Amino acid sequence: MKIAVADLQSLVEQVLARHGVASARAPLLAATIVAAERDGSRSHGLQRLAGYVSSLSSGWVDGAAEPVVHEAGPGLLKVDARNGFAQVALAEAAPRLRAMADRQGSAIMTTADGHHFAALWPDIEPLAVDGYIALTMVNTRASMVVWQGTHKVLGTNPMAFACPRRSRPPVVWDQASSVMSQGDVLLASAARRPLPEGVGVDGDGQATTDPDAVLRDGALVPFGGVKGGSLAFMIEVLATLGGARFGFEDRSATIPGAVTSNAGQFLLLIDPRRFGDSFLDRIEQLIEQLREAGTGRLPGDLRYERRRIAERDGLELSPEMHDYLLTASIASTRR
Amino acid sequence: MKIAVADLQSLVEQVLARHGVASARAPLLAATIVAAERDGSRSHGLQRLAGYVSSLSSGWVDGAAEPVVHEAGPGLLKVDARNGFAQVALAEAAPRLRAMADRQGSAIMTTADGHHFAALWPDIEPLAVDGYIALTMVNTRASMVVWQGTHKVLGTNPMAFACPRRSRPPVVWDQASSVMSQGDVLLASAARRPLPEGVGVDGDGQATTDPDAVLRDGALVPFGGVKGGSLAFMIEVLATLGGARFGFEDRSATIPGAVTSNAGQFLLLIDPRRFGDSFLDRIEQLIEQLREAGTGRLPGDLRYERRRIAERDGLELSPEMHDYLLTASIASTRR
C-alpha cells in the first residue's frame, strides 16, 4: 500500500509519543526516521522504529529527557543529552550553535549521554541549506575491529559532511567507518542474504560472510583497512570530548530490548561567508569539474530525487509495517 | 655511510638556503624533510629534496615569501602564504592560532597560495605534544579519480590527526585519501616495482599496476572507493576555504621543474582542557582497551621508535645522496 509522507510522519510520531517520547520532541525524532525512509536510506528508516520502541520500553533511553546546553567557551557548546536522544540535544543547541558560528566564524558542539540511532545527514543538511559547512561524527557501541585488533573496541562510528551550494540543495555525505553499516548488516540478516567478502569477522576474528555471525559475537571491518580504523579512532576521541561514553562502555548489549548506543556526538559548524563572497561560486566551479570528469550524482542527489518522488507519490508500505504502526501507535508496550 | 641527524639537518638547510629559501626559514623547512627521513617516512624524506630544489629553481615557489596572517573572525585565521611554503605560513600563524584556541576553546586556520610538499604529521605533532587536539588537511594537484569519474580532479588530499597523551608522545596519523600516496608511487617508479592491484588507473581510466602509467596521464584511486572520494571532496572544500586554488587549477604540471602544488591547508585546533580534567585519563582508558583487543603499535609509535634509533645511531645515507647534498649545498642551480 501507499502512504503519504505526512501521514507516515503522523503515525511514527504517535508511536514514539506512545512509548515515552515527550510529545514536543516526537515530531523531530519521527522526522529523522521518516526522512530516511522517504529518501531511500532504508537501513535507517522504519526498520529502526521497533528498536526505538524497545529501547524506550526497556527504560534504556529516556524519551522525556530535557537536554542541558552549556557554553564551554566562546566557540564551544557542551551538551548533556541526559540519556535522551541526540537529535533532541542538537535541536536544543542548534540556535546557539548557529549564533556562535555567526559570531565566531566557527563553532563546535559536543553531546554526551545521548542516543543517536538515526542517519547523520538529517542533522546537518538543514545547516548547509542555510549556508553553513557542517561536519559531524558519532561514536557507537563497540562493533568494529581496528589496527590489527581481534576484538571490537570502536563502533562503526559514522561521519557526515555537508557543503552548501548556490540555489541548490547541498552536497551531503554520510558514511560509516566500517565497510558496511550495522544497519545494512541487519537488513542482510533479516533477508537471510550473505554479506559481501571483506565486510566482517566472526567471534574468532576470522573473515565471514554470515551476517548473524557478525552480529552475534563477531565484528565489522573498517573501510580502507588501517585508514578507516584511524578515522574511527578520531571519531571516538572527538565524539566523546564532552564526556560521552566510549563505545566499549555502552551497556546496551546487556539490557533486553536496548539497541541504541549511549554515546557522544561532535559537530563542527563553519560560516564560509567569513572568507568572502566567492565561496559558493567556487563550489560550483569544483562541481562543474567533477561533472566533466564523469561524476553523475553527487552525494545527496539520490536522496533529493527519491524525496521528490515520495512527496509526490507517497511511500510504499508493507501491510506488516502498516499493522505494526497502527498497533504500536495505540498500544503502549512501556512497562 | 652514516650521518648524524643534526649534520643532515645542517646540510639540507644549506641546500634549501642556497636555492632561494630565506635563511631564517630554511631550518624549519629542512626539519620537516629530515624528520620524515629520520622517522622512516621515506616517501616524504630526502627523496623529495630534489623536487623542492627544482620547484624553487624554476621560480614556481617563492622561498623568500613572507606569509600574511589575517584574523577573519575570533576563531578563524586566514593565512596568505604568498606563493611560499605552507610550513612557513603555519609557523608564522601558530602562536596566534594557539592563543585563539586557548581563548576560544577551538580555532581554525586556512592557508591559501601555499606549497605543501611534506608529510602532514610534522605540522600537528608539536601541537599535540602541547596538549591540543589537531586535525589538518591539504589539497594537492589533481591526481585522483573519484565518484565514478574517469578523469582526475581532486588530489591525493591527505588528512592528519593528532591526539595528546599523558606523559607520552601523542597518537598521530597522517594518511592520503588515495589507497597509495603519490610519494609511494614515485618510490615504486624509481625502483621499477609494479604497484599493487587497485591502486591506480591509466590514461583511459583502466586499472593498471604500472607506476609510470599512473604518473604519466593516469590517476590514483581513493581508499574505500566512494567513501575515500567523499573524504577527498571534503578536504578539497575545507583546504581551499581561505581562497586557495583547487587541485585542478594548479599549473605545476605545465612548468618544467615545478613539482609542488600551489594549494591550500585547513587546520582545526581544539583545547580539550576546556572539557574538564579527565580527557587525558580517558584517552589512556581508550588506548588500554585497544591494546587488550590486540593493537600493538599506535599510529606514530613506529616513527617514535625509528626517531630514537636515528638520534642515537645516525641515519644511513647513500653515497649518491651524500654527493647530491654536498654539491647542491654549495652550487646554486637557481636561474
PDB file of C-alpha atoms in Angstrom, chain A residues 72-78 103-108 110 133 135 137 146-154 159 161 163 171 173 175-181 223-231 233-234 236-238 240-246 248-249 266 268-272 274-276 279 282-283 285-287 289-290 292-299, chain B residues 72-78 103-108 110 133 135 137 146-154 159 161 163 171 173 175-181 223-231 233-234 236-238 240-246 248-249 266 268-272 274-276 279 282-283 285-287 289-290 292-299:
ATOM      1  CA  ALA A  72      32.281  25.693  27.499  1.00  0.00           C
ATOM      2  CA  GLY A  73      33.989  28.512  25.610  1.00  0.00           C
ATOM      3  CA  PRO A  74      33.100  31.282  23.159  1.00  0.00           C
ATOM      4  CA  GLY A  75      33.195  28.701  20.370  1.00  0.00           C
ATOM      5  CA  LEU A  76      32.244  25.519  22.235  1.00  0.00           C
ATOM      6  CA  LEU A  77      28.873  24.129  23.254  1.00  0.00           C
ATOM      7  CA  LYS A  78      28.874  21.187  25.628  1.00  0.00           C
ATOM      8  CA  ARG A 103      29.789  35.474  15.781  1.00  0.00           C
ATOM      9  CA  GLN A 104      32.997  33.424  15.771  1.00  0.00           C
ATOM     10  CA  GLY A 105      33.238  32.135  12.220  1.00  0.00           C
ATOM     11  CA  SER A 106      33.115  28.580  13.553  1.00  0.00           C
ATOM     12  CA  ALA A 107      31.617  26.679  16.467  1.00  0.00           C
ATOM     13  CA  ILE A 108      31.843  23.199  17.929  1.00  0.00           C
ATOM     14  CA  THR A 110      29.772  18.057  21.690  1.00  0.00           C
ATOM     15  CA  ILE A 133      29.572  23.982   6.250  1.00  0.00           C
ATOM     16  CA  LEU A 135      30.952  18.151   9.811  1.00  0.00           C
ATOM     17  CA  MET A 137      30.673  12.448  13.939  1.00  0.00           C
ATOM     18  CA  VAL A 146      40.745  -1.901  14.041  1.00  0.00           C
ATOM     19  CA  TRP A 147      44.541  -1.667  13.846  1.00  0.00           C
ATOM     20  CA  GLN A 148      45.336  -5.397  13.940  1.00  0.00           C
ATOM     21  CA  GLY A 149      42.961  -5.913  16.851  1.00  0.00           C
ATOM     22  CA  THR A 150      40.968  -9.153  17.042  1.00  0.00           C
ATOM     23  CA  HIS A 151      38.240  -7.877  19.381  1.00  0.00           C
ATOM     24  CA  LYS A 152      35.894  -4.978  18.826  1.00  0.00           C
ATOM     25  CA  VAL A 153      36.524  -1.731  20.724  1.00  0.00           C
ATOM     26  CA  LEU A 154      35.351   1.079  18.452  1.00  0.00           C
ATOM     27  CA  MET A 159      30.884  10.797   9.886  1.00  0.00           C
ATOM     28  CA  PHE A 161      29.748  16.329   5.871  1.00  0.00           C
ATOM     29  CA  CYS A 163      28.616  21.684   1.891  1.00  0.00           C
ATOM     30  CA  VAL A 171      26.204  18.195  -1.147  1.00  0.00           C
ATOM     31  CA  TRP A 173      27.568  12.621   2.507  1.00  0.00           C
ATOM     32  CA  GLN A 175      29.252   7.241   5.878  1.00  0.00           C
ATOM     33  CA  ALA A 176      30.153   4.664   8.493  1.00  0.00           C
ATOM     34  CA  SER A 177      33.811   3.986   9.295  1.00  0.00           C
ATOM     35  CA  SER A 178      33.062   0.344   8.547  1.00  0.00           C
ATOM     36  CA  VAL A 179      32.869  -1.067   5.016  1.00  0.00           C
ATOM     37  CA  MET A 180      29.200  -1.792   5.707  1.00  0.00           C
ATOM     38  CA  SER A 181      26.944  -0.061   8.219  1.00  0.00           C
ATOM     39  CA  PHE A 223      36.801   0.667   5.134  1.00  0.00           C
ATOM     40  CA  GLY A 224      40.265   1.111   3.704  1.00  0.00           C
ATOM     41  CA  GLY A 225      41.816  -1.103   6.400  1.00  0.00           C
ATOM     42  CA  VAL A 226      44.173   0.820   8.686  1.00  0.00           C
ATOM     43  CA  LYS A 227      42.953   4.162   7.298  1.00  0.00           C
ATOM     44  CA  GLY A 228      39.301   3.582   8.153  1.00  0.00           C
ATOM     45  CA  GLY A 229      40.417   2.442  11.595  1.00  0.00           C
ATOM     46  CA  SER A 230      42.277   5.733  12.025  1.00  0.00           C
ATOM     47  CA  LEU A 231      39.128   7.663  11.159  1.00  0.00           C
ATOM     48  CA  PHE A 233      39.685   6.378  16.369  1.00  0.00           C
ATOM     49  CA  MET A 234      39.487  10.112  15.624  1.00  0.00           C
ATOM     50  CA  GLU A 236      35.828   8.081  19.078  1.00  0.00           C
ATOM     51  CA  VAL A 237      38.042  10.851  20.503  1.00  0.00           C
ATOM     52  CA  LEU A 238      36.103  13.815  19.111  1.00  0.00           C
ATOM     53  CA  THR A 240      33.429  11.754  23.413  1.00  0.00           C
ATOM     54  CA  LEU A 241      35.173  15.076  24.030  1.00  0.00           C
ATOM     55  CA  GLY A 242      32.235  16.361  26.051  1.00  0.00           C
ATOM     56  CA  GLY A 243      32.405  13.429  28.465  1.00  0.00           C
ATOM     57  CA  ALA A 244      30.413  10.851  26.492  1.00  0.00           C
ATOM     58  CA  ARG A 245      30.868   7.116  26.972  1.00  0.00           C
ATOM     59  CA  PHE A 246      33.242   5.239  24.717  1.00  0.00           C
ATOM     60  CA  PHE A 248      33.109  -0.182  24.665  1.00  0.00           C
ATOM     61  CA  GLU A 249      31.478   1.334  27.755  1.00  0.00           C
ATOM     62  CA  PHE A 266      30.763  16.034  17.673  1.00  0.00           C
ATOM     63  CA  LEU A 268      31.782  21.449  13.696  1.00  0.00           C
ATOM     64  CA  LEU A 269      29.978  24.358  12.091  1.00  0.00           C
ATOM     65  CA  ILE A 270      31.798  26.832   9.833  1.00  0.00           C
ATOM     66  CA  ASP A 271      30.427  30.001   8.290  1.00  0.00           C
ATOM     67  CA  PRO A 272      32.110  30.192   4.866  1.00  0.00           C
ATOM     68  CA  ARG A 274      33.609  34.782   6.744  1.00  0.00           C
ATOM     69  CA  PHE A 275      36.048  34.028   3.949  1.00  0.00           C
ATOM     70  CA  GLY A 276      34.484  36.329   1.378  1.00  0.00           C
ATOM     71  CA  PHE A 279      32.770  30.588  -1.743  1.00  0.00           C
ATOM     72  CA  ARG A 282      33.987  28.345  -6.160  1.00  0.00           C
ATOM     73  CA  ILE A 283      31.996  25.296  -5.072  1.00  0.00           C
ATOM     74  CA  GLN A 285      33.380  25.520 -10.258  1.00  0.00           C
ATOM     75  CA  LEU A 286      34.590  22.456  -8.370  1.00  0.00           C
ATOM     76  CA  ILE A 287      31.355  20.580  -9.024  1.00  0.00           C
ATOM     77  CA  GLN A 289      34.912  19.934 -12.968  1.00  0.00           C
ATOM     78  CA  LEU A 290      33.696  16.776 -11.249  1.00  0.00           C
ATOM     79  CA  GLU A 292      33.083  16.989 -16.650  1.00  0.00           C
ATOM     80  CA  ALA A 293      35.273  14.206 -15.256  1.00  0.00           C
ATOM     81  CA  GLY A 294      32.313  11.839 -15.287  1.00  0.00           C
ATOM     82  CA  THR A 295      30.636  12.179 -11.887  1.00  0.00           C
ATOM     83  CA  GLY A 296      26.877  11.891 -12.283  1.00  0.00           C
ATOM     84  CA  ARG A 297      25.055  12.153  -8.993  1.00  0.00           C
ATOM     85  CA  LEU A 298      26.701  13.971  -6.121  1.00  0.00           C
ATOM     86  CA  PRO A 299      26.271  12.681  -2.566  1.00  0.00           C
TER      87      PRO A 299
ATOM     88  CA  ALA B  72      38.903  36.521   9.758  1.00  0.00           C
ATOM     89  CA  GLY B  73      36.937  36.028  12.970  1.00  0.00           C
ATOM     90  CA  PRO B  74      37.575  35.473  16.683  1.00  0.00           C
ATOM     91  CA  GLY B  75      38.190  31.803  15.903  1.00  0.00           C
ATOM     92  CA  LEU B  76      39.477  31.960  12.326  1.00  0.00           C
ATOM     93  CA  LEU B  77      42.917  32.708  10.944  1.00  0.00           C
ATOM     94  CA  LYS B  78      43.186  33.263   7.208  1.00  0.00           C
ATOM     95  CA  ARG B 103      40.828  31.845  24.371  1.00  0.00           C
ATOM     96  CA  GLN B 104      38.018  30.267  22.325  1.00  0.00           C
ATOM     97  CA  GLY B 105      38.345  26.565  23.029  1.00  0.00           C
ATOM     98  CA  SER B 106      38.940  25.951  19.333  1.00  0.00           C
ATOM     99  CA  ALA B 107      40.449  27.738  16.360  1.00  0.00           C
ATOM    100  CA  ILE B 108      40.670  27.205  12.614  1.00  0.00           C
ATOM    101  CA  THR B 110      43.211  28.198   6.487  1.00  0.00           C
ATOM    102  CA  ILE B 133      43.887  18.041  19.534  1.00  0.00           C
ATOM    103  CA  LEU B 135      43.174  17.936  12.593  1.00  0.00           C
ATOM    104  CA  MET B 137      44.014  18.664   5.642  1.00  0.00           C
ATOM    105  CA  VAL B 146      36.538   9.916  -7.591  1.00  0.00           C
ATOM    106  CA  TRP B 147      32.800   9.228  -7.649  1.00  0.00           C
ATOM    107  CA  GLN B 148      32.633   7.322 -10.952  1.00  0.00           C
ATOM    108  CA  GLY B 149      34.779   9.937 -12.672  1.00  0.00           C
ATOM    109  CA  THR B 150      37.257   8.830 -15.335  1.00  0.00           C
ATOM    110  CA  HIS B 151      39.493  11.916 -15.189  1.00  0.00           C
ATOM    111  CA  LYS B 152      41.360  13.281 -12.210  1.00  0.00           C
ATOM    112  CA  VAL B 153      40.008  16.399 -10.488  1.00  0.00           C
ATOM    113  CA  LEU B 154      40.908  16.056  -6.807  1.00  0.00           C
ATOM    114  CA  MET B 159      44.474  14.360   6.300  1.00  0.00           C
ATOM    115  CA  PHE B 161      45.041  13.889  13.197  1.00  0.00           C
ATOM    116  CA  CYS B 163      45.631  13.351  19.914  1.00  0.00           C
ATOM    117  CA  VAL B 171      48.879   9.441  18.748  1.00  0.00           C
ATOM    118  CA  TRP B 173      48.121   9.545  11.998  1.00  0.00           C
ATOM    119  CA  GLN B 175      47.053   9.453   5.507  1.00  0.00           C
ATOM    120  CA  ALA B 176      46.358  10.252   1.877  1.00  0.00           C
ATOM    121  CA  SER B 177      42.807   9.976   0.536  1.00  0.00           C
ATOM    122  CA  SER B 178      44.223   7.655  -2.104  1.00  0.00           C
ATOM    123  CA  VAL B 179      44.987   3.984  -1.465  1.00  0.00           C
ATOM    124  CA  MET B 180      48.642   4.832  -2.084  1.00  0.00           C
ATOM    125  CA  SER B 181      50.329   8.209  -1.696  1.00  0.00           C
ATOM    126  CA  PHE B 223      40.823   4.281  -0.424  1.00  0.00           C
ATOM    127  CA  GLY B 224      37.491   2.696   0.356  1.00  0.00           C
ATOM    128  CA  GLY B 225      36.082   3.630  -3.066  1.00  0.00           C
ATOM    129  CA  VAL B 226      33.232   6.133  -2.830  1.00  0.00           C
ATOM    130  CA  LYS B 227      33.995   6.822   0.842  1.00  0.00           C
ATOM    131  CA  GLY B 228      37.599   7.876   0.255  1.00  0.00           C
ATOM    132  CA  GLY B 229      36.359  10.052  -2.597  1.00  0.00           C
ATOM    133  CA  SER B 230      33.943  11.741  -0.197  1.00  0.00           C
ATOM    134  CA  LEU B 231      36.792  12.495   2.194  1.00  0.00           C
ATOM    135  CA  PHE B 233      35.963  16.189  -1.642  1.00  0.00           C
ATOM    136  CA  MET B 234      35.594  17.444   1.935  1.00  0.00           C
ATOM    137  CA  GLU B 236      39.198  19.995  -1.221  1.00  0.00           C
ATOM    138  CA  VAL B 237      36.424  22.211   0.184  1.00  0.00           C
ATOM    139  CA  LEU B 238      37.960  22.828   3.612  1.00  0.00           C
ATOM    140  CA  THR B 240      40.517  25.917  -0.106  1.00  0.00           C
ATOM    141  CA  LEU B 241      38.192  27.804   2.234  1.00  0.00           C
ATOM    142  CA  GLY B 242      40.659  30.655   2.568  1.00  0.00           C
ATOM    143  CA  GLY B 243      40.762  31.216  -1.191  1.00  0.00           C
ATOM    144  CA  ALA B 244      43.338  28.594  -2.174  1.00  0.00           C
ATOM    145  CA  ARG B 245      43.475  27.071  -5.641  1.00  0.00           C
ATOM    146  CA  PHE B 246      41.684  23.817  -6.304  1.00  0.00           C
ATOM    147  CA  PHE B 248      42.729  21.100 -10.882  1.00  0.00           C
ATOM    148  CA  GLU B 249      43.773  24.760 -11.026  1.00  0.00           C
ATOM    149  CA  PHE B 266      42.961  23.614   6.753  1.00  0.00           C
ATOM    150  CA  LEU B 268      41.430  22.747  13.315  1.00  0.00           C
ATOM    151  CA  LEU B 269      42.861  23.136  16.795  1.00  0.00           C
ATOM    152  CA  ILE B 270      40.880  22.138  19.895  1.00  0.00           C
ATOM    153  CA  ASP B 271      41.836  22.633  23.517  1.00  0.00           C
ATOM    154  CA  PRO B 272      40.483  19.529  25.286  1.00  0.00           C
ATOM    155  CA  ARG B 274      38.051  23.152  28.084  1.00  0.00           C
ATOM    156  CA  PHE B 275      36.060  19.991  28.656  1.00  0.00           C
ATOM    157  CA  GLY B 276      37.450  19.221  32.088  1.00  0.00           C
ATOM    158  CA  PHE B 279      40.400  13.992  28.972  1.00  0.00           C
ATOM    159  CA  ARG B 282      40.011   8.907  29.232  1.00  0.00           C
ATOM    160  CA  ILE B 283      42.373   8.660  26.270  1.00  0.00           C
ATOM    161  CA  GLN B 285      41.479   4.120  29.002  1.00  0.00           C
ATOM    162  CA  LEU B 286      40.625   4.002  25.307  1.00  0.00           C
ATOM    163  CA  ILE B 287      44.178   3.056  24.357  1.00  0.00           C
ATOM    164  CA  GLN B 289      41.171  -1.219  25.506  1.00  0.00           C
ATOM    165  CA  LEU B 290      42.727  -1.119  22.043  1.00  0.00           C
ATOM    166  CA  GLU B 292      43.810  -5.508  25.068  1.00  0.00           C
ATOM    167  CA  ALA B 293      41.997  -6.075  21.765  1.00  0.00           C
ATOM    168  CA  GLY B 294      45.302  -6.775  20.056  1.00  0.00           C
ATOM    169  CA  THR B 295      46.569  -3.439  18.754  1.00  0.00           C
ATOM    170  CA  GLY B 296      50.339  -3.288  19.071  1.00  0.00           C
ATOM    171  CA  ARG B 297      51.770  -0.055  17.770  1.00  0.00           C
ATOM    172  CA  LEU B 298      49.577   3.026  17.684  1.00  0.00           C
ATOM    173  CA  PRO B 299      49.876   5.478  14.787  1.00  0.00           C
TER     174      PRO B 299
END
